[in-house]
Short mmCIF file of C-alpha atoms in Angstrom, two decimals:
data_model
loop_
_atom_site.label_atom_id
_atom_site.label_comp_id
_atom_site.label_asym_id
_atom_site.label_seq_id
_atom_site.Cartn_x
_atom_site.Cartn_y
_atom_site.Cartn_z
CA MET R 1 0.00 0.00 0.00
CA VAL R 2 2.83 2.41 0.84
CA GLN R 3 4.49 1.79 -2.51
CA ARG R 4 1.20 2.43 -4.27
CA TYR R 5 0.69 5.95 -2.97
CA LEU R 6 4.36 6.93 -2.97
CA VAL R 7 4.53 6.51 -6.75
CA ALA R 8 1.09 8.03 -7.43
CA ARG R 9 0.91 10.72 -10.12
CA SER R 10 -1.20 13.09 -8.01
CA ASP R 11 -2.57 13.60 -4.51
CA ASP R 12 -5.96 12.26 -5.58
CA ASP R 13 -4.37 9.08 -6.95
CA ALA R 14 -2.45 8.67 -3.69
CA ARG R 15 -5.67 9.01 -1.67
CA ARG R 16 -7.43 6.47 -3.87
CA GLY R 17 -4.49 4.08 -3.53
CA ALA R 18 -4.46 4.40 0.27
CA LYS R 19 -8.24 3.88 0.48
CA LEU R 20 -8.04 0.85 -1.82
CA GLY R 21 -5.31 -0.67 0.33
CA ILE R 22 -7.33 -0.14 3.50
CA LEU R 23 -10.55 -1.53 2.03
CA SER R 24 -8.79 -4.57 0.58
CA THR R 25 -7.76 -5.71 4.06
CA VAL R 26 -11.40 -6.26 5.04
CA PRO R 27 -12.15 -9.22 2.70
CA THR R 28 -8.64 -10.57 3.26
CA TRP R 29 -8.94 -10.87 7.02
CA PHE R 30 -12.56 -12.01 6.68
CA ALA R 31 -11.36 -14.88 4.49
CA PHE R 32 -8.72 -15.79 7.07
CA GLY R 33 -11.38 -15.84 9.78
CA VAL R 34 -13.71 -18.00 7.69
CA ILE R 35 -10.92 -20.53 7.05
CA GLY R 36 -10.09 -20.71 10.75
CA CYS R 37 -13.74 -21.13 11.76
CA ALA R 38 -14.25 -23.80 9.09
CA LEU R 39 -11.22 -25.79 10.29
CA TRP R 40 -12.33 -25.56 13.91
CA SER R 41 -15.84 -26.72 12.97
CA PHE R 42 -14.47 -29.60 10.87
CA TYR R 43 -12.42 -31.08 13.69
CA GLN R 44 -15.19 -30.46 16.22
CA LEU R 45 -18.05 -31.99 14.21
CA THR R 46 -16.25 -34.94 12.61
CA PRO R 47 -14.70 -37.98 14.30
CA GLU R 48 -11.29 -37.14 12.85
CA GLU R 49 -8.80 -36.02 15.48
CA LEU R 50 -5.63 -33.99 15.19
CA PRO R 51 -2.35 -35.56 16.23
CA ALA R 52 -0.73 -34.24 19.39
CA SER R 53 2.14 -32.64 17.45
CA VAL R 54 -0.35 -30.52 15.50
CA THR R 55 -2.62 -29.64 18.42
CA GLY R 56 0.19 -27.90 20.26
CA GLN R 57 1.03 -25.62 17.32
CA PRO R 58 -2.01 -23.80 15.85
CA ASP R 59 -0.20 -22.70 12.67
CA THR R 60 0.31 -26.32 11.61
CA ILE R 61 -3.41 -27.19 11.50
CA LEU R 62 -4.03 -25.72 8.04
CA PRO R 63 -0.93 -27.32 6.45
CA TYR R 64 -1.89 -30.64 8.06
CA PHE R 65 -5.42 -30.40 6.65
CA ILE R 66 -4.10 -29.54 3.18
CA ALA R 67 -1.58 -32.41 3.24
CA THR R 68 -4.15 -35.01 4.36
CA HIS R 69 -7.24 -33.96 2.39
CA PHE R 70 -6.09 -32.29 -0.86
CA PRO R 71 -4.89 -34.08 -4.02
CA ALA R 72 -1.18 -33.93 -4.83
CA GLY R 73 -1.48 -31.55 -7.79
CA LEU R 74 -3.51 -29.02 -5.84
CA ILE R 75 -1.04 -29.19 -2.94
CA GLY R 76 1.75 -28.25 -5.34
CA LEU R 77 -0.16 -25.25 -6.62
CA ILE R 78 -0.89 -24.09 -3.07
CA LEU R 79 2.76 -24.42 -2.07
CA ALA R 80 3.85 -22.47 -5.14
CA ALA R 81 1.37 -19.69 -4.33
CA LEU R 82 2.49 -19.56 -0.69
CA LEU R 83 6.17 -19.40 -1.62
CA SER R 84 5.66 -16.68 -4.21
CA SER R 85 3.54 -14.52 -1.90
CA SER R 86 5.99 -15.00 0.97
CA MET R 87 8.96 -14.06 -1.20
CA SER R 88 7.25 -10.91 -2.48
CA SER R 89 6.41 -9.79 1.06
CA VAL R 90 9.77 -10.68 2.60
CA SER R 91 11.75 -9.07 -0.24
CA ALA R 92 10.00 -5.72 0.33
CA ASP R 93 10.70 -5.90 4.08
CA LEU R 94 14.37 -6.79 3.54
CA ASN R 95 14.78 -3.92 1.09
CA SER R 96 13.25 -1.56 3.65
CA ILE R 97 15.62 -2.82 6.34
CA ALA R 98 18.59 -2.37 4.00
CA THR R 99 17.47 1.14 3.04
CA VAL R 100 17.16 2.22 6.67
CA ALA R 101 20.49 0.65 7.60
CA THR R 102 22.23 2.29 4.66
CA LYS R 103 20.71 5.76 4.55
CA ASP R 104 19.95 6.35 8.23
CA HIS R 105 23.05 4.77 9.76
CA PHE R 106 25.85 3.90 7.33
CA VAL R 107 25.72 7.15 5.35
CA ARG R 108 25.73 9.20 8.57
CA LEU R 109 28.83 7.35 9.75
CA ARG R 110 30.45 7.45 6.31
CA PRO R 111 29.05 10.56 4.57
CA MET R 112 31.73 10.41 1.85
CA ALA R 113 30.90 6.82 0.84
CA SER R 114 30.34 6.42 -2.88
CA ASP R 115 27.19 4.98 -4.42
CA ALA R 116 29.01 1.74 -5.17
CA VAL R 117 30.02 1.32 -1.52
CA GLN R 118 26.47 2.11 -0.37
CA LEU R 119 25.13 -0.49 -2.78
CA ILE R 120 27.51 -3.14 -1.44
CA PHE R 121 26.55 -2.28 2.14
CA GLY R 122 22.85 -2.42 1.24
CA ARG R 123 23.24 -5.89 -0.26
CA PHE R 124 25.16 -6.99 2.82
CA ALA R 125 22.34 -5.63 5.01
CA VAL R 126 19.79 -7.63 2.98
CA MET R 127 21.82 -10.80 3.49
CA VAL R 128 22.24 -10.25 7.23
CA GLY R 129 18.57 -9.35 7.63
CA GLY R 130 17.51 -12.46 5.73
CA ILE R 131 19.71 -14.70 7.89
CA LEU R 132 18.37 -13.17 11.10
CA CYS R 133 14.74 -13.44 9.94
CA THR R 134 15.26 -17.09 8.99
CA ALA R 135 16.85 -17.87 12.35
CA VAL R 136 14.00 -16.20 14.24
CA ALA R 137 11.40 -18.03 12.13
CA LEU R 138 13.05 -21.40 12.80
CA ALA R 139 13.30 -20.66 16.53
CA LEU R 140 9.63 -19.71 16.71
CA THR R 141 8.62 -22.78 14.71
CA LEU R 142 10.43 -25.11 17.13
CA THR R 143 9.52 -23.47 20.42
CA ARG R 144 6.26 -21.54 20.23
CA SER R 145 2.73 -22.74 21.00
CA THR R 146 0.98 -19.52 19.93
CA ALA R 147 -0.31 -18.66 16.47
CA SER R 148 2.12 -16.55 14.43
CA TYR R 149 -0.54 -13.88 13.82
CA GLU R 150 -0.94 -13.38 17.56
CA ILE R 151 2.82 -13.06 17.97
CA ALA R 152 3.03 -10.57 15.10
CA ALA R 153 0.13 -8.49 16.42
CA LEU R 154 1.66 -8.48 19.91
CA LEU R 155 5.08 -7.41 18.63
CA VAL R 156 3.57 -4.61 16.56
CA SER R 157 1.52 -3.36 19.51
CA ILE R 158 4.65 -3.31 21.71
CA LEU R 159 7.27 -2.00 19.27
CA ALA R 160 4.99 0.46 17.45
CA GLY R 161 2.82 1.39 20.42
CA GLY R 162 1.59 4.97 20.15
CA LEU R 163 2.67 5.47 16.53
CA LEU R 164 -0.89 5.76 15.27
CA GLY R 165 -1.74 8.08 18.17
CA LEU R 166 1.21 10.33 17.31
CA PHE R 167 0.13 10.44 13.68
CA ALA R 168 -3.46 11.24 14.70
CA LEU R 169 -2.22 13.99 17.02
CA GLY R 170 -0.43 15.69 14.16
CA VAL R 171 -3.16 15.23 11.56
CA LEU R 172 -6.34 15.77 13.57
CA SER R 173 -5.24 18.67 15.79
CA LYS R 174 -4.07 22.20 15.10
CA ARG R 175 -3.02 22.74 18.71
CA ALA R 176 -0.49 19.91 18.95
CA THR R 177 3.01 21.03 19.90
CA ARG R 178 6.40 19.42 20.12
CA ARG R 179 6.21 19.52 23.91
CA GLY R 180 2.90 17.67 23.86
CA ALA R 181 4.21 15.08 21.41
CA TYR R 182 7.26 14.41 23.60
CA ALA R 183 5.07 14.08 26.69
CA GLY R 184 2.79 11.63 24.87
CA ILE R 185 5.78 9.58 23.72
CA VAL R 186 7.18 9.36 27.26
CA ALA R 187 3.79 8.37 28.69
CA THR R 188 3.35 5.74 25.97
CA LEU R 189 6.80 4.24 26.56
CA VAL R 190 6.13 3.98 30.29
CA PHE R 191 2.73 2.36 29.72
CA VAL R 192 3.98 -0.11 27.09
CA GLY R 193 6.95 -1.07 29.27
CA TRP R 194 4.73 -1.63 32.32
CA ALA R 195 2.07 -3.56 30.39
CA THR R 196 4.65 -5.74 28.62
CA LEU R 197 6.50 -6.59 31.81
CA THR R 198 3.39 -7.42 33.83
CA SER R 199 1.41 -9.28 31.17
CA THR R 200 3.63 -10.79 28.48
CA LEU R 201 6.77 -11.35 30.57
CA GLY R 202 4.87 -12.28 33.73
CA VAL R 203 6.61 -9.86 36.13
CA ASP R 204 4.53 -9.17 39.24
CA LEU R 205 4.71 -5.50 40.24
CA GLY R 206 1.65 -5.56 42.47
CA PHE R 207 -0.30 -3.44 40.01
CA ASN R 208 -0.32 -5.42 36.79
CA PHE R 209 -1.91 -5.22 33.36
CA GLU R 210 -4.64 -7.86 33.64
CA MET R 211 -6.16 -7.60 30.15
CA THR R 212 -5.07 -9.43 27.03
CA PRO R 213 -1.72 -8.18 25.67
CA MET R 214 -3.46 -7.57 22.33
CA LEU R 215 -4.97 -4.41 23.86
CA ILE R 216 -1.57 -2.86 24.62
CA GLY R 217 -1.42 -1.31 21.16
CA LEU R 218 -4.96 0.10 21.38
CA PHE R 219 -4.47 1.68 24.78
CA SER R 220 -1.03 3.04 23.88
CA ASN R 221 -2.40 4.90 20.86
CA VAL R 222 -5.26 6.39 22.86
CA LEU R 223 -2.85 7.38 25.66
CA MET R 224 -0.47 8.97 23.16
CA PHE R 225 -3.19 11.14 21.66
CA VAL R 226 -4.84 12.13 24.95
CA VAL R 227 -1.61 13.00 26.80
CA GLY R 228 -0.13 14.76 23.78
CA TYR R 229 -3.20 16.88 23.21
CA ALA R 230 -3.68 17.69 26.92
CA VAL R 231 -0.07 18.79 27.39
CA SER R 232 -0.22 20.83 24.17
CA VAL R 233 -3.31 22.69 25.36
CA LEU R 234 -2.25 23.16 28.99
CA TRP R 235 1.45 23.97 28.58
CA GLY R 236 1.56 25.09 24.96
CA GLY R 237 4.87 25.60 23.26
CA PRO R 238 6.10 26.79 19.86
CA PRO R 239 3.34 26.17 17.31
CA PRO R 240 4.37 23.74 14.56
CA GLN R 241 4.38 24.56 10.89
CA PHE R 242 1.27 22.55 10.10
CA LYS R 243 0.26 24.29 6.87
CA GLY R 244 -1.22 21.65 4.60
CA LEU R 245 -0.41 18.84 7.05
CA THR R 246 -3.65 18.58 9.04
CA ILE R 247 -7.20 17.93 7.89
CA TRP R 248 -8.11 21.44 9.08
CA SER R 249 -5.48 23.18 6.96
CA MET R 250 -5.90 21.32 3.67
CA ARG R 251 -8.14 24.05 2.26
CA LEU R 252 -5.51 26.67 2.99
CA VAL R 253 -3.21 25.19 0.37
CA GLY R 254 -5.81 23.94 -2.11
CA LEU R 255 -5.68 20.27 -1.06
CA ASP R 256 -9.34 19.86 -0.24
CA PRO R 257 -10.54 17.18 -2.68
CA LYS R 258 -14.17 18.42 -2.72
CA LYS R 259 -13.10 22.00 -3.43
CA LYS R 260 -10.69 20.79 -6.09
CA ARG R 261 -13.39 18.78 -7.85
CA GLY R 262 -15.71 21.78 -7.75
CA GLU R 263 -13.09 24.04 -9.32
CA THR R 264 -12.41 21.46 -12.02
CA ALA R 265 -16.12 21.17 -12.86
CA ALA R 266 -16.49 24.98 -13.00
CA ALA R 267 -13.51 25.25 -15.32
CA GLY R 268 -15.04 22.62 -17.62
CA GLN R 269 -18.27 24.57 -17.85
#
């Protein structure tokens, strides 16, 4: 989705690309849910039982069902589709990791490095990132008893906690300040650290996060926005240069899509 709106020809095309990417996730995750419910119903309503090795690892249920109930030719097609989709997703992530490592770290340490040297370092970063990702995947496959989606959602909520709230603070508010953003970030880090220690890692601090760890990301984003906005209003600070960057200032720079469509129609008449 990010690639789609970064290479868009206009702001309107970028908006349409972002909306299409968001809407396309709805049927995708609905299909995942339907498959999971169907598998659960199958093994609950039929006499067939799962082996113990599969029961302990939820992610192996679907591959086990495919291997035991699908014909050989169809299994090959499914494996080819899975491998191709995985490679396309992983390659984009590895390129992003290499870009960050090269431009944000290596170039700052070696500002005089030539393009050829940067390219070599970027390829090296892709290789190292691929090796590390493979090692982590193998370790999780051998040791975990939780579905990979739950692990991914938990890691995102912990590592990116408050990111959506920070973005909303900058886009939805004209009164947000740097001081408020910093206060929201500090509050979010404290909350995420406390919730992770007391729920996921099992540390007893007397006052623990008793809800599911999946809610850490939700609460951290809300906390980020509320604390950031409250501190911005109460303590103020230098106003940011938000021209054209919030939903309230789009009309000031001619970015309002409704106004733009109206002007286009008037010009056509």
